[in-house]
Coordinates of C-alpha atoms in Angstrom, one line a residue:
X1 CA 0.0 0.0 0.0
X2 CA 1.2 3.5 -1.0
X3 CA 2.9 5.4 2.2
X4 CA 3.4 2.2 3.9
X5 CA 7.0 2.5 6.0
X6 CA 9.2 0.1 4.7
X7 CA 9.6 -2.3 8.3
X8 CA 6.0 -2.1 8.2
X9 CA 5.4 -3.9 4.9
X10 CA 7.8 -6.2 5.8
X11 CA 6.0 -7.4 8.6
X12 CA 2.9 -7.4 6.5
X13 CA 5.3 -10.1 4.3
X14 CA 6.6 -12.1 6.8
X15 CA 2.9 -12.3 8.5
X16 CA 1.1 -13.3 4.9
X17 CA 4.3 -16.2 4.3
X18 CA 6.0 -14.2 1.5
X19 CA 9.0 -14.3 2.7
X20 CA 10.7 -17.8 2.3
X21 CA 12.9 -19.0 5.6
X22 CA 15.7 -19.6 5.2
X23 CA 15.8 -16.8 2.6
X24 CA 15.9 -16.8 -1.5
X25 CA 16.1 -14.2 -3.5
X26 CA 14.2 -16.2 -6.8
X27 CA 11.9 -17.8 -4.3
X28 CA 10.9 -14.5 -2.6
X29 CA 9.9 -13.0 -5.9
X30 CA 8.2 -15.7 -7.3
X31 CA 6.1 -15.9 -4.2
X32 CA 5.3 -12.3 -4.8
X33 CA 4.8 -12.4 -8.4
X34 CA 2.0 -14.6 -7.5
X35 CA 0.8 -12.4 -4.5
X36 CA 0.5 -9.8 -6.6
X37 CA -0.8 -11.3 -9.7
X38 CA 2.0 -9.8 -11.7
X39 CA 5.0 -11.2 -13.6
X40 CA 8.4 -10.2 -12.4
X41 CA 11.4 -10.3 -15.1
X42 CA 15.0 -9.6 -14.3
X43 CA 17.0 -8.6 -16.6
X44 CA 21.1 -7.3 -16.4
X45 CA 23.1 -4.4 -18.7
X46 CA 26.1 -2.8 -18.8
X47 CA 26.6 -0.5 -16.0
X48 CA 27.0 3.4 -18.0
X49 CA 28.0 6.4 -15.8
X50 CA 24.7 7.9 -17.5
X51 CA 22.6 5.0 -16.8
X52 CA 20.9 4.0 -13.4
X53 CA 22.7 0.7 -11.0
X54 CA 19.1 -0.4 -11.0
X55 CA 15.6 0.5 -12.9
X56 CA 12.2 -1.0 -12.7
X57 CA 9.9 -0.6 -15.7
X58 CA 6.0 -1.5 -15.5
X59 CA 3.6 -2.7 -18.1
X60 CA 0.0 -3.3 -17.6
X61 CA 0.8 -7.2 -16.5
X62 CA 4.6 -7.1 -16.2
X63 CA 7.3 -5.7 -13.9
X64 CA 10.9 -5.8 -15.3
X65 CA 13.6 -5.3 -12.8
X66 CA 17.0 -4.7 -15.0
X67 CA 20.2 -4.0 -13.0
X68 CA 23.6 -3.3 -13.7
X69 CA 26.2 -6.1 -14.0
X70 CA 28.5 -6.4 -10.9
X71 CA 31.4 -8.6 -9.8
X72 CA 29.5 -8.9 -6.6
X73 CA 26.2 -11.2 -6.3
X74 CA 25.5 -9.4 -3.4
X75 CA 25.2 -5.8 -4.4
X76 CA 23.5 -7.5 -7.5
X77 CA 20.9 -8.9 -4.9
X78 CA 20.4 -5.6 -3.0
X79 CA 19.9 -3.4 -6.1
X80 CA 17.1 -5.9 -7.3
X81 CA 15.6 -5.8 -3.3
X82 CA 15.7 -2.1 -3.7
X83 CA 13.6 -2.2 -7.4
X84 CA 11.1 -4.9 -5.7
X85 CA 11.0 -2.1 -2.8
X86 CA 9.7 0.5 -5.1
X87 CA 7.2 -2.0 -6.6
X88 CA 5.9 -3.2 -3.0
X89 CA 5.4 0.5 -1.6
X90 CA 3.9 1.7 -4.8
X91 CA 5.7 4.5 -6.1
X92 CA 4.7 6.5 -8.7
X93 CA 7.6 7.1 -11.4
X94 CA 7.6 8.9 -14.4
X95 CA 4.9 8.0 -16.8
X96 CA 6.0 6.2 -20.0
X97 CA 3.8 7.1 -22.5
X98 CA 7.0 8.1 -24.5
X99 CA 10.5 6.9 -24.8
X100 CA 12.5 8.5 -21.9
X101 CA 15.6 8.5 -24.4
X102 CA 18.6 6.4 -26.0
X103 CA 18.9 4.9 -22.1
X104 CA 15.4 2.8 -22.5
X105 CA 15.7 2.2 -26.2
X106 CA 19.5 0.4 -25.8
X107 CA 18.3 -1.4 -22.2
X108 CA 14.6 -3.2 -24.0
X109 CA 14.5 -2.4 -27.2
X110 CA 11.9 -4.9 -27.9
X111 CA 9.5 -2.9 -25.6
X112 CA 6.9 -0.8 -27.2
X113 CA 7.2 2.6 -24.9
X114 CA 3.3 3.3 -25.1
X115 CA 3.1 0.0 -23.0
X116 CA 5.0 1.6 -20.0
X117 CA 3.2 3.2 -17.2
X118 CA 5.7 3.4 -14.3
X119 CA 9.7 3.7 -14.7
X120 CA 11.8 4.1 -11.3
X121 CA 15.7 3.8 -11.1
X122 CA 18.3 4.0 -8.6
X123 CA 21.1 6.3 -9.4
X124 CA 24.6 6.1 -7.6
X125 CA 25.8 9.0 -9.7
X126 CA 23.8 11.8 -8.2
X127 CA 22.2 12.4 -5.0
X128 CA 20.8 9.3 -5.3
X129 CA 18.8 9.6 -1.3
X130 CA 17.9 13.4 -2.0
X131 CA 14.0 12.2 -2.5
X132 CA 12.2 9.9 0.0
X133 CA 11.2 7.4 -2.3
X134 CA 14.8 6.0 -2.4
X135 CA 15.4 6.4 0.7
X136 CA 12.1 4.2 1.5
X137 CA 13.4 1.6 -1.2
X138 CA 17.2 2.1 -0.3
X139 CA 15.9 1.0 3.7
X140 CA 13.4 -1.7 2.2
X141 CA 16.2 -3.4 0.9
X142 CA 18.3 -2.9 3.8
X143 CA 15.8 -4.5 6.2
X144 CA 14.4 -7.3 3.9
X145 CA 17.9 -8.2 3.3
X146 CA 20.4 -7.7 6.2
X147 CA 20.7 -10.4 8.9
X148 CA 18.3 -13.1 6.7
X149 CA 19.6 -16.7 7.3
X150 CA 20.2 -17.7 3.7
X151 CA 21.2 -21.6 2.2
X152 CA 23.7 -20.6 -0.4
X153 CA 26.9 -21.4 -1.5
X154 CA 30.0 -19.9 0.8
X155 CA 33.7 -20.2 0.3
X156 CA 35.6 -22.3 3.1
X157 CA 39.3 -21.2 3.2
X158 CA 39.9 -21.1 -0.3
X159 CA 39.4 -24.9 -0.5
X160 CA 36.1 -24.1 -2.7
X161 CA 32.2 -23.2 -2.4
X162 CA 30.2 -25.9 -0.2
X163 CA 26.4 -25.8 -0.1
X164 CA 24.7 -25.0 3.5
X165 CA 22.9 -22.8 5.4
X166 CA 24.7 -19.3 6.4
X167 CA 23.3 -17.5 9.5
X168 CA 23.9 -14.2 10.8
X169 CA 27.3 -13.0 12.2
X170 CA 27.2 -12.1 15.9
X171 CA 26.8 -8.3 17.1
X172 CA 30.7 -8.4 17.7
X173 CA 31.4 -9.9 14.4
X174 CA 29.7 -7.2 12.7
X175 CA 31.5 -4.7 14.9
X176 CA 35.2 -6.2 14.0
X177 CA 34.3 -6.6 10.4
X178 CA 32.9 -2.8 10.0
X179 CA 36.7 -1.8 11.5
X180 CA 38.4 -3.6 9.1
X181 CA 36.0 -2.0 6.4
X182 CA 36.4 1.6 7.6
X183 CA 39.2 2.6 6.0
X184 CA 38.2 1.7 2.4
X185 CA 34.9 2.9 3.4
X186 CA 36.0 6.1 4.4
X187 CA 38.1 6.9 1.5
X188 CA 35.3 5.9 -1.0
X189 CA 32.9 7.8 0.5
X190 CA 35.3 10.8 0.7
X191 CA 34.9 10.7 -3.1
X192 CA 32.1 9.8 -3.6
X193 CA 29.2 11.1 -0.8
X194 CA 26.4 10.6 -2.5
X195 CA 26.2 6.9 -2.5
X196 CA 25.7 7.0 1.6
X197 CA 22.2 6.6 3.3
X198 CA 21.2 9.3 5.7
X199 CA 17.7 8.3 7.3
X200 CA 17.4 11.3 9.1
X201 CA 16.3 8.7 12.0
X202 CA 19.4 7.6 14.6
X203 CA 17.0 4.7 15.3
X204 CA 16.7 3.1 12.2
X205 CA 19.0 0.8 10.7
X206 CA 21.2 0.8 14.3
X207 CA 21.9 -3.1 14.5
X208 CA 25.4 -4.3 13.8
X209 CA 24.3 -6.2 11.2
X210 CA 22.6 -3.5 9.3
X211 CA 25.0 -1.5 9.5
X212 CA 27.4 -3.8 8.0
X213 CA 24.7 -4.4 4.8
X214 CA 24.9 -0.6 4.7
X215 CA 28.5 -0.8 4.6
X216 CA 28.5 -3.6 2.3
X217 CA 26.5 -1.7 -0.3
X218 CA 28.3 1.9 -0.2
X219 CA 31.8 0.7 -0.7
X220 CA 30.0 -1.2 -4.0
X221 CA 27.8 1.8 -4.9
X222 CA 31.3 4.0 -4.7
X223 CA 33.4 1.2 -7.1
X224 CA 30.5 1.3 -9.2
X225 CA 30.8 5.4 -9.3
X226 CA 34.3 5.2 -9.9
X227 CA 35.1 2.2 -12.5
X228 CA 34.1 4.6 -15.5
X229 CA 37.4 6.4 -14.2
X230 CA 39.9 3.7 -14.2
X231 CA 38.9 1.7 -11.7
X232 CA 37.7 -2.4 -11.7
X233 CA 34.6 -3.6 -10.8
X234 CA 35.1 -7.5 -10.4
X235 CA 38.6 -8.5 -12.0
X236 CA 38.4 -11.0 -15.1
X237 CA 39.5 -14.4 -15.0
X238 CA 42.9 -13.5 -17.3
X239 CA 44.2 -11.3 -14.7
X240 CA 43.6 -13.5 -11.9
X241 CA 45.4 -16.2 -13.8
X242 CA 48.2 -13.5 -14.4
X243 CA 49.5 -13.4 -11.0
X244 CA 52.4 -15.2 -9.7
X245 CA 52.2 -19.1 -8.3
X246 CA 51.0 -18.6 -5.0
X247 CA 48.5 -16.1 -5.0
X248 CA 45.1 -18.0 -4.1
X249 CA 42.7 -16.3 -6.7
X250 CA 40.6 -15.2 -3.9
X251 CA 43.5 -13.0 -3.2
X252 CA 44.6 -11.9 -6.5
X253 CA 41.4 -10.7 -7.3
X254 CA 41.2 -8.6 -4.3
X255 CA 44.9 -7.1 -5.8
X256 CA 43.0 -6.4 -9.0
X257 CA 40.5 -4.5 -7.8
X258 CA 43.2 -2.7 -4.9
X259 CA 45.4 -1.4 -8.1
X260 CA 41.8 0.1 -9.4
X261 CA 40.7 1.8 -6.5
X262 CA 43.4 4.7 -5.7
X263 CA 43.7 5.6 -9.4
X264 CA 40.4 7.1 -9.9
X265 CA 39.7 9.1 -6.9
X266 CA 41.6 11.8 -7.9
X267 CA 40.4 11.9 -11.5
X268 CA 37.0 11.6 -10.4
X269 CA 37.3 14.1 -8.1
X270 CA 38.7 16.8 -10.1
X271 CA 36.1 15.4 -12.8
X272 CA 38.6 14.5 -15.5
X273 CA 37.3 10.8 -16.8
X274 CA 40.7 9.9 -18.5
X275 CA 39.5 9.0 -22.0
X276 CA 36.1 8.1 -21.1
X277 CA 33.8 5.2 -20.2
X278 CA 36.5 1.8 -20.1
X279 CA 34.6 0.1 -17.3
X280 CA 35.1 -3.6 -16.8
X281 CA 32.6 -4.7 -14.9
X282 CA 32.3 -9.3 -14.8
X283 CA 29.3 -10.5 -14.0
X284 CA 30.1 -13.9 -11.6
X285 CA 26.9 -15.8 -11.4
X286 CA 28.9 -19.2 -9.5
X287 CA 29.7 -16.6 -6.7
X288 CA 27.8 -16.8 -3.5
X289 CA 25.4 -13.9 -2.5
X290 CA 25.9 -14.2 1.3
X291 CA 27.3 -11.3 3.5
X292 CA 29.8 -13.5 4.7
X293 CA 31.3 -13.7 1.6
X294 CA 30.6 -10.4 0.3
X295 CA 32.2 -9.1 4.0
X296 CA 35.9 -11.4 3.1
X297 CA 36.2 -10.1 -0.8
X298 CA 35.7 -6.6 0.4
X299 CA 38.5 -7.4 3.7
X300 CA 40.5 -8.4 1.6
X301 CA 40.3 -5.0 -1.2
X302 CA 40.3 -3.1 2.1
X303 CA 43.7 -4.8 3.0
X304 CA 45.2 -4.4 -0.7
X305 CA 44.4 -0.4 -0.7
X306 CA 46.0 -0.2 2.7
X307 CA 48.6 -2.0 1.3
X308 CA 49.4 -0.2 -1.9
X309 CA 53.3 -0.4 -2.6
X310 CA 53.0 -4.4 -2.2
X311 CA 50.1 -4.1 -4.3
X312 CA 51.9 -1.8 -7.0
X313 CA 54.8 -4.8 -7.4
X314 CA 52.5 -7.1 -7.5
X315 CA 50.5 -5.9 -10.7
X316 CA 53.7 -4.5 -12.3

């Protein structure tokens, strides 16, 4: 229902049986498709500094949630939580009784524009919170997302991904990952502001565990900002093969993305792109979607960036 907070329609979910336990993304949206009566599509393109992370589109019988391709499952996860957000609390968005521009024509081509009635994005590249719809969504998909126990893949000391159930890390967990994170946190989010979440309410979004999502999701939102300007967003499979016997790939991916991070903070800053759009941005579907795992690839990037000259004579 329109105006709805978003922890209240989430306990309207949970009370109607919407939300599976232990949680799935795919299963959660299915069951709502069918709540609803309405199909749900996902879709994926080629993250654009013009273009949104995340868009919904609505026809008269269909909801298409695209979002932009990411080396992290996770973020990829949140961004769709956030366009199901704006679905579930009804917001309006801008009419599409014409094409919007090239942006909708290159995403769905195959879509007739006077079909449209609803269009909503989520934009990391200006002040993306500024309006309270995305704050509503951004904290929908916070809260239907942080802290869920999940039965997904994980990655056990490098030795491979094992099937099982992942739960939520303790209170003090949270606490020692989110000082191991606030370095690269901070520096990102030096750069680039705009991609944190200010509720404007010191109550919400308080537990360790949300804070850590939020955490999570910024220092993403921020790479995502800044790969147009050198940076990489999830490193290919031919770099990590690159590195020296030795380096698990676990680890040398973090290095990749380490030697992209410092790089374009200046140039984004001082708003010189360098020869344009040359973002790489991988896709990796076998990856797990579990905080847990999201929480050791970005330890280790935080590492790497602290780390820089070992990282600069590794990539050299």
């Amino acid at each position: 229902m329109a105006g709805t907070p978003p922890h209240e329609m989430i306990q309207d979910l949970e009370a109607d049986g919407v939300i599976p336990t232990p949680f799935d993304l795919d299963q959660f949206i299915a069951q709502l498709a069918e709540q609803r009566g309405r199909r749900i599509r996902l879709s994926s393109f080629s993250a654009h500094p013009d273009a949104p992370s995340g868009l919904v589109i609505s026809t008269r019988g269909t909801d298409y949630i695209l979002h932009a391709r990411t080396g992290s499952p996770f973020f990829r996860d949140h961004v769709i939580a956030h366009e199901l957000g704006h679905l579930l609390l009804e917001h309006p968005g801008q009419p599409g009784c014409t094409d919007p521009g090239e942006l909708l024509s290159g995403l769905m081509p195959h879509l007739d524009p006077a079909l449209i009635t609803r269009i909503l994005g989520r934009s990391t590249y200006t002040h993306a919170y500024a309006n309270a719809r995305e704050r509503d969504a951004e904290v929908f998909a916070t809260l239907m997302l942080a802290g869920r126990t999940t039965e997904k893949q994980w990655a056990d000391g490098g030795a491979g991904l094992h099937q099982g159930r992942h739960r939520t890390p303790d209170d003090e967990a949270c606490r020692r990952s989110l000082d191991r994170l606030a370095h690269l946190w901070a520096t990102l989010t030096r750069a680039v502001p705009c991609v944190v979440l200010r509720t404007g309410d010191g109550h919400l979004l308080r537990h360790p565990v949300q804070r850590l999502h939020r955490c999570l999701v910024e220092i993403n939102d921020a790479l995502l900002v800044l790969a147009p300007y050198g940076g990489v967003h999830g490193a290919g499979a031919a770099e990590v093969r690159a590195f020296p016997a030795g380096v698990s790939a676990e680890h040398a991916r973090a290095i990749v993305e380490a030697a992209g991070v410092s790089a374009p903070l200046g140039s984004y800053t001082g708003g010189d792109i360098n020869g344009g759009f040359n973002a790489r941005t991988e896709e990796v579907s076998s990856l797990p979607t579990t905080l847990e795992y999201e929480v050791r690839r970005l330890e280790l990037l935080a590492y790497e960036v602290r780390a820089k000259p070992r990282t600069n004579a590794l990539v050299r």
